[in-house]
Amino acid sequence: MTHEAMGLLICLGLLATFLIIGMPIFMGLLLAGLAAMQYLEGFNALANVAGKIAFNQLLGYPLLAIPMFILMGNLLTTHRIGDDLFSGLHKWFGSLPGGLAIASTVVCAIFGFMSGSNTAAAATIGSVAIPAMEQKKYYRPLSLGTLAVAGTLAALIPPSTIMIIYGGAATDVSIGRVFVGGIVPGILLTALMSAYIYGYARVFPARAPRGEPAPLREKILGLKELAPAVFLFVSIVGGMYAGIFTAIEASAVSVFATLALLVAYRRLDAASVLDAARRTIRVSGMIYMIIVGATMLGHVFFVTGFRDTVANLLLGLNLPGWGTMIVVLAILTVLGTFLDVIALIMIAVPIFLPVAIQSGYDAVWFGVVMVIASEMALCTPPVGVNLFVIQGIAPRGTSLMTVARGAAPFIVVIWVLLLLLIFFPQIVTWLPSRMEF
């Protein structure tokens, strides 16, 4: 066995061990990478390279946007804007078969755009929607699985912290274009999920009963709850699309716009702002630590030649471009079952982005597809964060597998979207191609 192969084996063996014993993901990535670097390059090189990796990653320009977008999401969460959205929109969907679950999906998509955080969307909307669906006797795996997966729409609909992390992992890609590229697939995934829920409710009406239809006047009045989403969309995405500011600058604009919104609604509260700031510091620190650890691991993959070996193996299959990408996405689906989404992106992008480009796709398209693939990592056991979030707010005694069982059919729905994007990449690339910058 070669020196490089032994180093790779040490790295992967330690990582698997650390994940099995339940070590925090950032610590497992960091220790596995450092141990392999020590074996491969010695202590002096380890100290030099590890320090540079940590320094360069934490000062990466694209990552400056992460704390601001997280703060925007936390401000909206702590001031209960999501509750208003659900109360306004469920009047439009509640009378349909599976209407409350459909309303939850649409509201998660809207609030996900406003917050940029999948966990915030799942927790905020779930805390309102779960009691409503329990009252209507919804089949619990359906209601909980819907919310676990619908919360992941925040990763796809801009502004998205996951897309920013992709911009940090990839090179020479516009985060603003990736943001805009996620809009149409995000709407399409929301529609596909809603169609599945509707079909399920038609087949099993007792598991997702209709609600009472709301009067037209109440429906129209409920639309006013969309005003915050429209204001933030025009302020953030509209500004990026028109070329007024970049995605990084948009992160600061998002916080200013959110504060202005809270002042206009007379909801700005000093204690809630402080709580949002604390949450932001905690979450941002966690994200940066995972990025550093995953980059250490990526360096080991580069030094050992593992990155090039995997890429050459995939391209050596001599499949058409669409076939190669299906294989890549199958690999990502498997990796997502035991890797945190941030680690998955930081490790997988340097390996699979060159493969995607040589298969005839571009970096913006792959960024959106990578984010969609990462959505599956958020709602598949054993490390699917959204599963734990929904279990935590579900009725007492609900098991994690109940949530996972309800989320499983939506993995198929996500794969339907991925196949559409593989065969029709213009779904992603058309809107970014019309941007002003």
Tab-separated table of N, CA and C in Angstrom, residues 58-174:
chain	number	residue	atom	x	y	z
A	58	LEU	N	-11.722	31.402	6.835
A	58	LEU	CA	-12.490	32.322	7.670
A	58	LEU	C	-12.492	33.736	7.115
A	59	LEU	N	-11.505	34.058	6.273
A	59	LEU	CA	-11.468	35.383	5.656
A	59	LEU	C	-12.012	35.370	4.232
A	60	GLY	N	-12.580	34.230	3.807
A	60	GLY	CA	-13.108	34.141	2.449
A	60	GLY	C	-14.220	35.157	2.210
A	61	TYR	N	-14.097	35.931	1.137
A	61	TYR	CA	-15.054	37.008	0.871
A	61	TYR	C	-16.495	36.512	0.735
A	62	PRO	N	-16.762	35.410	-0.006
A	62	PRO	CA	-18.161	34.981	-0.130
A	62	PRO	C	-18.812	34.637	1.204
A	63	LEU	N	-18.007	34.175	2.173
A	63	LEU	CA	-18.577	33.744	3.449
A	63	LEU	C	-18.964	34.912	4.352
A	64	LEU	N	-18.603	36.134	3.952
A	64	LEU	CA	-19.000	37.299	4.743
A	64	LEU	C	-20.522	37.441	4.822
A	65	ALA	N	-21.206	36.907	3.819
A	65	ALA	CA	-22.661	37.072	3.766
A	65	ALA	C	-23.391	36.170	4.757
A	66	ILE	N	-22.735	35.103	5.216
A	66	ILE	CA	-23.436	34.110	6.043
A	66	ILE	C	-24.026	34.716	7.312
A	67	PRO	N	-23.243	35.435	8.144
A	67	PRO	CA	-23.847	35.954	9.386
A	67	PRO	C	-25.011	36.909	9.143
A	68	MET	N	-24.932	37.710	8.085
A	68	MET	CA	-25.999	38.671	7.831
A	68	MET	C	-27.306	37.980	7.442
A	69	PHE	N	-27.227	37.003	6.532
A	69	PHE	CA	-28.449	36.301	6.146
A	69	PHE	C	-29.011	35.487	7.308
A	70	ILE	N	-28.144	34.917	8.125
A	70	ILE	CA	-28.613	34.186	9.305
A	70	ILE	C	-29.294	35.136	10.286
A	71	LEU	N	-28.722	36.328	10.452
A	71	LEU	CA	-29.328	37.316	11.339
A	71	LEU	C	-30.701	37.734	10.827
A	72	MET	N	-30.834	37.918	9.517
A	72	MET	CA	-32.141	38.246	8.947
A	72	MET	C	-33.166	37.168	9.302
A	73	GLY	N	-32.790	35.907	9.103
A	73	GLY	CA	-33.696	34.808	9.412
A	73	GLY	C	-34.063	34.762	10.884
A	74	ASN	N	-33.089	34.981	11.742
A	74	ASN	CA	-33.361	34.944	13.184
A	74	ASN	C	-34.237	36.115	13.633
A	75	LEU	N	-34.067	37.264	13.032
A	75	LEU	CA	-34.938	38.403	13.355
A	75	LEU	C	-36.387	38.101	12.993
A	76	LEU	N	-36.586	37.485	11.823
A	76	LEU	CA	-37.938	37.137	11.404
A	76	LEU	C	-38.534	36.051	12.302
A	77	THR	N	-37.676	35.109	12.722
A	77	THR	CA	-38.150	34.009	13.565
A	77	THR	C	-38.531	34.497	14.953
A	78	THR	N	-37.655	35.281	15.563
A	78	THR	CA	-37.916	35.729	16.931
A	78	THR	C	-39.071	36.713	17.016
A	79	HIS	N	-39.423	37.343	15.897
A	79	HIS	CA	-40.546	38.292	15.894
A	79	HIS	C	-41.820	37.670	15.320
A	80	ARG	N	-41.815	36.332	15.101
A	80	ARG	CA	-43.014	35.561	14.769
A	80	ARG	C	-43.690	35.986	13.468
A	81	ILE	N	-42.910	36.365	12.463
A	81	ILE	CA	-43.496	36.731	11.174
A	81	ILE	C	-44.106	35.503	10.487
A	82	GLY	N	-43.514	34.325	10.700
A	82	GLY	CA	-44.018	33.111	10.063
A	82	GLY	C	-45.433	32.745	10.476
A	83	ASP	N	-45.806	33.067	11.712
A	83	ASP	CA	-47.164	32.770	12.173
A	83	ASP	C	-48.199	33.501	11.325
A	84	ASP	N	-47.903	34.754	10.996
A	84	ASP	CA	-48.833	35.544	10.189
A	84	ASP	C	-48.980	34.951	8.789
A	85	LEU	N	-47.868	34.499	8.226
A	85	LEU	CA	-47.907	33.902	6.892
A	85	LEU	C	-48.844	32.699	6.862
A	86	PHE	N	-48.687	31.818	7.837
A	86	PHE	CA	-49.505	30.605	7.847
A	86	PHE	C	-50.980	30.944	8.044
A	87	SER	N	-51.267	31.852	8.950
A	87	SER	CA	-52.674	32.199	9.210
A	87	SER	C	-53.312	32.844	7.982
A	88	GLY	N	-52.511	33.554	7.182
A	88	GLY	CA	-53.055	34.196	5.991
A	88	GLY	C	-53.256	33.238	4.829
A	89	LEU	N	-52.295	32.329	4.602
A	89	LEU	CA	-52.339	31.488	3.408
A	89	LEU	C	-53.122	30.199	3.580
A	90	HIS	N	-53.271	29.708	4.817
A	90	HIS	CA	-54.003	28.442	4.950
A	90	HIS	C	-55.473	28.620	4.592
A	91	LYS	N	-55.945	29.862	4.577
A	91	LYS	CA	-57.324	30.127	4.149
A	91	LYS	C	-57.514	29.793	2.668
A	92	TRP	N	-56.462	29.917	1.873
A	92	TRP	CA	-56.541	29.650	0.442
A	92	TRP	C	-56.458	28.156	0.135
A	93	PHE	N	-55.729	27.411	0.944
A	93	PHE	CA	-55.492	25.996	0.637
A	93	PHE	C	-56.227	25.032	1.560
A	94	GLY	N	-56.733	25.515	2.683
A	94	GLY	CA	-57.267	24.637	3.713
A	94	GLY	C	-58.424	23.769	3.258
A	95	SER	N	-59.219	24.218	2.278
A	95	SER	CA	-60.383	23.449	1.847
A	95	SER	C	-60.039	22.383	0.811
A	96	LEU	N	-58.787	22.337	0.351
A	96	LEU	CA	-58.365	21.322	-0.606
A	96	LEU	C	-58.071	20.008	0.120
A	97	PRO	N	-58.110	18.873	-0.587
A	97	PRO	CA	-57.612	17.631	0.023
A	97	PRO	C	-56.142	17.804	0.404
A	98	GLY	N	-55.821	17.543	1.658
A	98	GLY	CA	-54.450	17.770	2.120
A	98	GLY	C	-54.101	19.239	2.209
A	99	GLY	N	-55.114	20.089	2.340
A	99	GLY	CA	-54.908	21.536	2.244
A	99	GLY	C	-53.951	22.108	3.267
A	100	LEU	N	-54.025	21.641	4.513
A	100	LEU	CA	-53.130	22.180	5.531
A	100	LEU	C	-51.684	21.813	5.251
A	101	ALA	N	-51.456	20.605	4.748
A	101	ALA	CA	-50.091	20.197	4.401
A	101	ALA	C	-49.584	20.985	3.197
A	102	ILE	N	-50.468	21.229	2.226
A	102	ILE	CA	-50.083	22.043	1.064
A	102	ILE	C	-49.766	23.469	1.511
A	103	ALA	N	-50.620	24.024	2.373
A	103	ALA	CA	-50.375	25.375	2.884
A	103	ALA	C	-49.039	25.432	3.619
A	104	SER	N	-48.733	24.398	4.397
A	104	SER	CA	-47.459	24.362	5.127
A	104	SER	C	-46.288	24.376	4.169
A	105	THR	N	-46.415	23.634	3.065
A	105	THR	CA	-45.342	23.588	2.068
A	105	THR	C	-45.119	24.954	1.436
A	106	VAL	N	-46.203	25.604	1.030
A	106	VAL	CA	-46.086	26.918	0.389
A	106	VAL	C	-45.535	27.951	1.370
A	107	VAL	N	-46.010	27.924	2.608
A	107	VAL	CA	-45.547	28.893	3.603
A	107	VAL	C	-44.079	28.639	3.940
A	108	CYS	N	-43.668	27.374	4.030
A	108	CYS	CA	-42.249	27.074	4.274
A	108	CYS	C	-41.378	27.622	3.153
A	109	ALA	N	-41.860	27.511	1.906
A	109	ALA	CA	-41.094	28.043	0.775
A	109	ALA	C	-40.953	29.560	0.887
A	110	ILE	N	-42.051	30.235	1.218
A	110	ILE	CA	-42.018	31.697	1.330
A	110	ILE	C	-41.165	32.123	2.513
A	111	PHE	N	-41.394	31.496	3.668
A	111	PHE	CA	-40.613	31.874	4.844
A	111	PHE	C	-39.155	31.464	4.682
A	112	GLY	N	-38.928	30.359	3.971
A	112	GLY	CA	-37.550	29.954	3.693
A	112	GLY	C	-36.808	30.996	2.890
A	113	PHE	N	-37.512	31.591	1.916
A	113	PHE	CA	-36.891	32.690	1.167
A	113	PHE	C	-36.586	33.864	2.095
A	114	MET	N	-37.510	34.152	3.008
A	114	MET	CA	-37.329	35.305	3.889
A	114	MET	C	-36.226	35.073	4.910
A	115	SER	N	-36.059	33.813	5.345
A	115	SER	CA	-35.105	33.547	6.425
A	115	SER	C	-33.783	32.993	5.940
A	116	GLY	N	-33.792	32.247	4.811
A	116	GLY	CA	-32.563	31.636	4.318
A	116	GLY	C	-32.092	30.464	5.150
A	117	SER	N	-32.888	30.023	6.114
A	117	SER	CA	-32.476	28.958	7.030
A	117	SER	C	-33.491	27.834	7.003
A	118	ASN	N	-33.031	26.623	6.686
A	118	ASN	CA	-33.937	25.484	6.628
A	118	ASN	C	-34.490	25.115	8.010
A	119	THR	N	-33.650	25.181	9.036
A	119	THR	CA	-34.120	24.827	10.379
A	119	THR	C	-35.096	25.868	10.913
A	120	ALA	N	-34.830	27.143	10.615
A	120	ALA	CA	-35.749	28.201	11.056
A	120	ALA	C	-37.108	28.044	10.390
A	121	ALA	N	-37.104	27.723	9.084
A	121	ALA	CA	-38.373	27.541	8.372
A	121	ALA	C	-39.139	26.358	8.941
A	122	ALA	N	-38.448	25.223	9.142
A	122	ALA	CA	-39.122	24.029	9.648
A	122	ALA	C	-39.671	24.260	11.054
A	123	ALA	N	-38.855	24.866	11.925
A	123	ALA	CA	-39.276	25.062	13.317
A	123	ALA	C	-40.379	26.101	13.432
A	124	THR	N	-40.250	27.211	12.711
A	124	THR	CA	-41.221	28.303	12.832
A	124	THR	C	-42.586	27.900	12.293
A	125	ILE	N	-42.611	27.371	11.069
A	125	ILE	CA	-43.894	26.990	10.477
A	125	ILE	C	-44.437	25.723	11.145
A	126	GLY	N	-43.535	24.807	11.520
A	126	GLY	CA	-43.972	23.587	12.176
A	126	GLY	C	-44.670	23.842	13.496
A	127	SER	N	-44.192	24.838	14.242
A	127	SER	CA	-44.801	25.131	15.547
A	127	SER	C	-46.233	25.607	15.413
A	128	VAL	N	-46.596	26.143	14.242
A	128	VAL	CA	-47.972	26.589	14.004
A	128	VAL	C	-48.779	25.509	13.284
A	129	ALA	N	-48.150	24.866	12.290
A	129	ALA	CA	-48.876	23.934	11.424
A	129	ALA	C	-49.145	22.589	12.093
A	130	ILE	N	-48.218	22.094	12.912
A	130	ILE	CA	-48.413	20.772	13.523
A	130	ILE	C	-49.655	20.733	14.403
A	131	PRO	N	-49.866	21.709	15.316
A	131	PRO	CA	-51.108	21.677	16.098
A	131	PRO	C	-52.364	21.734	15.225
A	132	ALA	N	-52.314	22.522	14.135
A	132	ALA	CA	-53.479	22.628	13.247
A	132	ALA	C	-53.772	21.290	12.572
A	133	MET	N	-52.721	20.594	12.109
A	133	MET	CA	-52.928	19.303	11.451
A	133	MET	C	-53.301	18.209	12.452
A	134	GLU	N	-52.771	18.290	13.669
A	134	GLU	CA	-53.168	17.327	14.700
A	134	GLU	C	-54.654	17.482	15.031
A	135	GLN	N	-55.109	18.714	15.067
A	135	GLN	CA	-56.523	18.974	15.378
A	135	GLN	C	-57.437	18.388	14.302
A	136	LYS	N	-56.976	18.416	13.038
A	136	LYS	CA	-57.757	17.882	11.925
A	136	LYS	C	-57.525	16.382	11.717
A	137	LYS	N	-56.759	15.740	12.609
A	137	LYS	CA	-56.510	14.293	12.565
A	137	LYS	C	-55.737	13.873	11.311
A	138	TYR	N	-54.756	14.680	10.906
A	138	TYR	CA	-53.890	14.298	9.790
A	138	TYR	C	-53.040	13.094	10.193
A	139	TYR	N	-52.742	12.260	9.213
A	139	TYR	CA	-51.832	11.137	9.414
A	139	TYR	C	-50.469	11.701	9.807
A	140	ARG	N	-50.005	11.355	10.982
A	140	ARG	CA	-48.836	12.032	11.538
A	140	ARG	C	-47.577	11.932	10.676
A	141	PRO	N	-47.228	10.760	10.129
A	141	PRO	CA	-46.042	10.737	9.251
A	141	PRO	C	-46.149	11.696	8.069
A	142	LEU	N	-47.361	11.849	7.518
A	142	LEU	CA	-47.532	12.785	6.402
A	142	LEU	C	-47.294	14.216	6.853
A	143	SER	N	-47.912	14.633	7.944
A	143	SER	CA	-47.787	16.026	8.387
A	143	SER	C	-46.356	16.348	8.793
A	144	LEU	N	-45.718	15.449	9.544
A	144	LEU	CA	-44.353	15.721	10.009
A	144	LEU	C	-43.346	15.609	8.875
A	145	GLY	N	-43.508	14.616	8.006
A	145	GLY	CA	-42.599	14.472	6.874
A	145	GLY	C	-42.681	15.647	5.920
A	146	THR	N	-43.911	16.141	5.715
A	146	THR	CA	-44.093	17.320	4.862
A	146	THR	C	-43.298	18.503	5.386
A	147	LEU	N	-43.395	18.769	6.677
A	147	LEU	CA	-42.713	19.921	7.264
A	147	LEU	C	-41.197	19.735	7.268
A	148	ALA	N	-40.729	18.509	7.502
A	148	ALA	CA	-39.283	18.259	7.503
A	148	ALA	C	-38.677	18.567	6.142
A	149	VAL	N	-39.363	18.148	5.073
A	149	VAL	CA	-38.832	18.361	3.722
A	149	VAL	C	-39.127	19.777	3.233
A	150	ALA	N	-40.314	20.286	3.541
A	150	ALA	CA	-40.651	21.651	3.099
A	150	ALA	C	-39.700	22.674	3.697
A	151	GLY	N	-39.216	22.417	4.911
A	151	GLY	CA	-38.241	23.326	5.513
A	151	GLY	C	-36.963	23.434	4.708
A	152	THR	N	-36.632	22.370	3.953
A	152	THR	CA	-35.394	22.400	3.161
A	152	THR	C	-35.497	23.320	1.956
A	153	LEU	N	-36.716	23.755	1.616
A	153	LEU	CA	-36.861	24.686	0.487
A	153	LEU	C	-36.096	25.978	0.730
A	154	ALA	N	-35.828	26.287	1.998
A	154	ALA	CA	-35.050	27.483	2.315
A	154	ALA	C	-33.645	27.408	1.751
A	155	ALA	N	-33.133	26.181	1.563
A	155	ALA	CA	-31.791	26.024	1.004
A	155	ALA	C	-31.767	26.336	-0.482
A	156	LEU	N	-32.922	26.237	-1.141
A	156	LEU	CA	-32.971	26.373	-2.596
A	156	LEU	C	-33.438	27.750	-3.048
A	157	ILE	N	-34.361	28.342	-2.276
A	157	ILE	CA	-34.916	29.635	-2.674
A	157	ILE	C	-34.089	30.747	-2.024
A	158	PRO	N	-33.532	31.668	-2.824
A	158	PRO	CA	-32.634	32.685	-2.265
A	158	PRO	C	-33.360	33.655	-1.340
A	159	PRO	N	-32.581	34.255	-0.401
A	159	PRO	CA	-31.152	34.049	-0.145
A	159	PRO	C	-30.912	32.775	0.661
A	160	SER	N	-29.874	32.046	0.331
A	160	SER	CA	-29.622	30.743	0.930
A	160	SER	C	-28.194	30.664	1.443
A	161	THR	N	-28.042	30.345	2.722
A	161	THR	CA	-26.685	30.198	3.269
A	161	THR	C	-25.968	29.017	2.634
A	162	ILE	N	-26.719	27.979	2.236
A	162	ILE	CA	-26.104	26.815	1.587
A	162	ILE	C	-25.497	27.225	0.246
A	163	MET	N	-26.186	28.100	-0.484
A	163	MET	CA	-25.645	28.572	-1.765
A	163	MET	C	-24.387	29.413	-1.556
A	164	ILE	N	-24.351	30.173	-0.478
A	164	ILE	CA	-23.151	30.960	-0.181
A	164	ILE	C	-21.977	30.028	0.103
A	165	ILE	N	-22.230	28.967	0.847
A	165	ILE	CA	-21.173	28.001	1.138
A	165	ILE	C	-20.695	27.340	-0.150
A	166	TYR	N	-21.621	27.056	-1.069
A	166	TYR	CA	-21.224	26.531	-2.374
A	166	TYR	C	-20.316	27.524	-3.090
A	167	GLY	N	-20.666	28.814	-3.031
A	167	GLY	CA	-19.819	29.829	-3.664
A	167	GLY	C	-18.434	29.877	-3.064
A	168	GLY	N	-18.306	29.557	-1.759
A	168	GLY	CA	-16.994	29.497	-1.138
A	168	GLY	C	-16.210	28.270	-1.554
A	169	ALA	N	-16.921	27.162	-1.827
A	169	ALA	CA	-16.246	25.923	-2.208
A	169	ALA	C	-15.874	25.904	-3.682
A	170	ALA	N	-16.695	26.533	-4.521
A	170	ALA	CA	-16.414	26.587	-5.948
A	170	ALA	C	-15.546	27.813	-6.246
A	171	THR	N	-15.002	27.866	-7.438
A	171	THR	CA	-14.194	29.018	-7.845
A	171	THR	C	-14.813	29.644	-9.090
A	172	ASP	N	-14.689	30.956	-9.192
A	172	ASP	CA	-15.157	31.696	-10.369
A	172	ASP	C	-16.637	31.447	-10.661
A	173	VAL	N	-17.455	31.478	-9.620
A	173	VAL	CA	-18.904	31.362	-9.818
A	173	VAL	C	-19.571	32.518	-9.090
A	174	SER	N	-20.547	33.120	-9.743
A	174	SER	CA	-21.284	34.238	-9.150
A	174	SER	C	-22.353	33.700	-8.207
